[in-house]
Amino acid sequence: MLLAIDTSAGTTVAVFDGDMMKSFISYEDRFGHAENIGFAITRALDEAGIVASDLTMVAVGRGPAPYTGLRVGIAAGVSLATALNIPAVGVITLLAVAKKHPSGKVLIVADAKRKELFVASFSDGEVIMPPSVSTMEQISKLSDFQQVDGSCDAGLVGKYAIWAGASGMNLTDTSALYLRSPDVSPSKGKRVTG
Amino acid sequence: MEIRELTTSDLTAVMAIEPELFGDDAWTENSMTSEIAGQFTHYFGVFEDELVGYGGISSIPNSFASDIQTIGITQSRQGQGLGRMLAEALLAKAKSLGSEAVFLDVRADNSGAIALYKKLGFVQIDVRKNYYRPAGVDALVMKLEIYQPIVLGVESTCDETGIGIVKGNRLLANALHSSMDEHAKFGGVVPEVAARAHLEAMQPTIQRALQEAGLSMSQVDAIAVANGPGLAGALMVGIGAAKALAIANDKPIYAVNHLVGHVGADVLESGSVTLPTIALLVSGGHTSLLLVRDLLDDVELLGETIDDAAGEAFDKVARVLGLPYPGGPEIDKLAATGDPKAIRFPRGLSLPKDMVKHRFDFSFSGLKTAVARHVEKAEDHGLPLSKPDVAASFREAAVDVLITKAINACERYQVRRLLLGGGVVANARLRQVAKERCDAAGIELRIPRFSLCTDNGAMIASLGAQLVMAGRAPSSLGFGAESTLEVTKVQSL
């Protein structure tokens, strides 16, 4: 039994038995991650008819996505796995979305705020450009790629984790995928007198 | 029928029934007064219009045990279950005080009482021969074990990731990861840097705490987490983690106030928190003066900083003096060779006109600016500048205003106790001045060890444990981060 958590947009949690999705819970509020994460997990477990101790693995979405909310899901998923003494795996959300588009040239695009975009490009399912930060102007040059909305959820994260696990991929990195440095620079120290 | 804690105003009623209850063994009014008024004794009475019975326990802090001193119901009301209710009230009190065992002596010929104690779970552990004189009756010594809850606390309000574990009032683990070094180059805590560090540190810190306590997660009875006040992004990491820990083993969760947690830390130091107390909490994020009448129900904010926190002022002045972050220890070092009276820096909000609206509030922004002006003036005009004197004089001004206001609050509210908390308590001069002035004013000064003064998970676990021990309902799973959580809200439901 795998529990998948993704807080890259709203708060979504899904439970998988093998590759069957048994439950999917979604809270759309993009600012309510801390409030909703507990309800989302317990409801997903309830709807799947299991208790937390039935879980054998936890998968979390690593983004890239707005980090404040993203971290809530990762912190919850990793802590859940720690408490249950089961493995946690991390899924890069743009890669999870790309699984829906196994053929052709696609550009997965997600909002990165501040007039920037998180993007990754794929050709027949193979990564061409790994997740990075871009602008509208930059991606307009990639006209031969079909643009695809990069919104992710726990269903996609769970499916990717199950596929990757079956393919023998290593997903042990559960850290948030930070593509930008913290927006801060050392203060120079101002004079108080003229 | 009402059972409530007795005060010395109930003394006459108690003495009126004492001879009937205890005959030869009756206490004098003097010893009864000291029992009821005692700092470590707790007496409860059963009232049916008038007092019909009473009992009391003694519980010395840090002994983690209580003794039932006495318990009695008047002849005419016996056999109605009042003795049992009274005993249960005493045991509930013992539990809330953190006792892990309750002891009592009972006359070997008092079969009714012995039967009651056995029903409550007491077992005989010893006999004292000829204990009750002059009759020469044996005393049975009985013991009841009380299970105290194991609580894991999560702290992530600022730059420290703290996981603490307590059992009742006992400290089992206090694991900490600080991101302070990562903030050093910015001269202060950067919220995004702090939040990133919390996420990275959370799992290893949880594991370190469990290892330190020698426990597995399934042995933890409840989770507590600080949900404010603090940095929103940082708080949210702790809340996400804490909720998952609670769900994993289907345990209750308690969302608690970080600032009240600082007061709760003293429970771990001394086995109980003696109330009422004035609490002065000084850190890089807070400068608050509290009146705590009851840790769970009655915390009043007397005043707080209206601009910079005290720790922030130390950091800013350190920067003016070319010292690295965090500024507190650096200024302490430099000030050691300086003259604290060399420069008279302003004491914020200390003028007579400030006493109306801001008697217990603080302001450190003006002090910081005054130091900067002093340094800039000297540098601009090529005047000699003694940095040790500046550091010592600044520190003196900051400490003076902090302790003056704290002592004034003790006087104003007639509270003879002052508790210090927060990272700035590391400042040697602050502790020294607090000690001198409290001694002079006859105020008991309490300073928990430094690892319990700075932000830590153990204090959050401790406050959570107090809520569990008092039988409070847990929080719902729906609480969020509250950056500006007011100090009167001890638990968010």
XYZ file of C-alpha atoms in Angstrom, chain A residues 33-39 41-42 45 52-53 67-69 71-72 74-80 82-84 176 178 180-182 184-187 189-193, chain B residues 185-186 190 192-193 195-196 199 202-203 206-207 217-218 232-233 236-237 239-245 247-249 319 369 372-373 376-377 380 476-481:
82
model
C -1.667 23.236 3.012
C -0.842 23.257 6.726
C -4.552 23.252 7.607
C -5.581 20.565 5.109
C -2.727 18.073 5.102
C -3.935 16.118 8.148
C -7.525 15.820 6.913
C -4.210 12.008 4.715
C -6.813 10.639 7.125
C -6.748 6.322 4.338
C -1.711 4.140 8.468
C 0.063 1.022 9.707
C 7.923 26.119 -1.931
C 5.964 27.169 1.148
C 3.112 24.807 0.354
C 7.329 21.746 1.944
C 4.206 20.931 3.977
C 7.136 16.702 1.916
C 7.474 17.254 5.676
C 4.275 15.270 6.266
C 5.204 12.436 3.907
C 8.730 12.030 5.215
C 7.566 12.198 8.850
C 4.807 9.667 8.201
C 9.751 7.879 9.597
C 7.064 7.162 12.191
C 5.950 3.996 10.377
C 12.233 19.907 -2.381
C 14.731 24.176 -5.427
C 15.934 29.262 -7.259
C 18.072 30.502 -4.397
C 16.340 32.180 -1.474
C 17.784 37.566 -0.306
C 21.104 39.354 -0.418
C 23.392 40.308 2.452
C 22.520 43.741 3.808
C 24.387 48.190 6.613
C 22.967 51.692 6.293
C 24.134 54.869 7.983
C 21.650 56.475 10.333
C 23.188 59.946 10.108
C 26.028 36.118 6.170
C 22.672 37.884 5.984
C 16.006 34.798 6.543
C 13.040 31.146 3.309
C 16.477 29.916 4.435
C 12.062 27.022 6.180
C 14.397 25.115 3.847
C 12.549 20.535 6.019
C 13.142 17.403 10.402
C 13.639 13.676 9.822
C 13.060 13.250 14.961
C 15.281 10.191 14.780
C 7.397 6.366 17.681
C 4.659 3.875 18.629
C 4.747 31.216 8.678
C 6.807 29.172 6.224
C 4.161 25.109 8.303
C 6.997 22.594 8.007
C 2.879 21.464 11.459
C 2.995 19.186 8.391
C 5.472 16.899 10.123
C 3.608 16.860 13.441
C 0.234 16.035 11.909
C 1.764 13.106 10.025
C 3.442 11.820 13.202
C -1.737 10.172 12.118
C 0.916 7.455 11.772
C 0.052 5.924 15.141
C 26.918 44.947 12.801
C 20.070 54.242 16.350
C 24.937 53.955 15.368
C 24.961 57.770 15.661
C 29.277 57.311 12.960
C 29.980 60.629 14.647
C 33.276 60.989 10.703
C -8.494 19.087 15.673
C -6.336 18.193 12.666
C -7.357 21.413 10.936
C -5.256 24.036 12.716
C -2.816 26.143 10.727
C 0.227 28.312 11.282
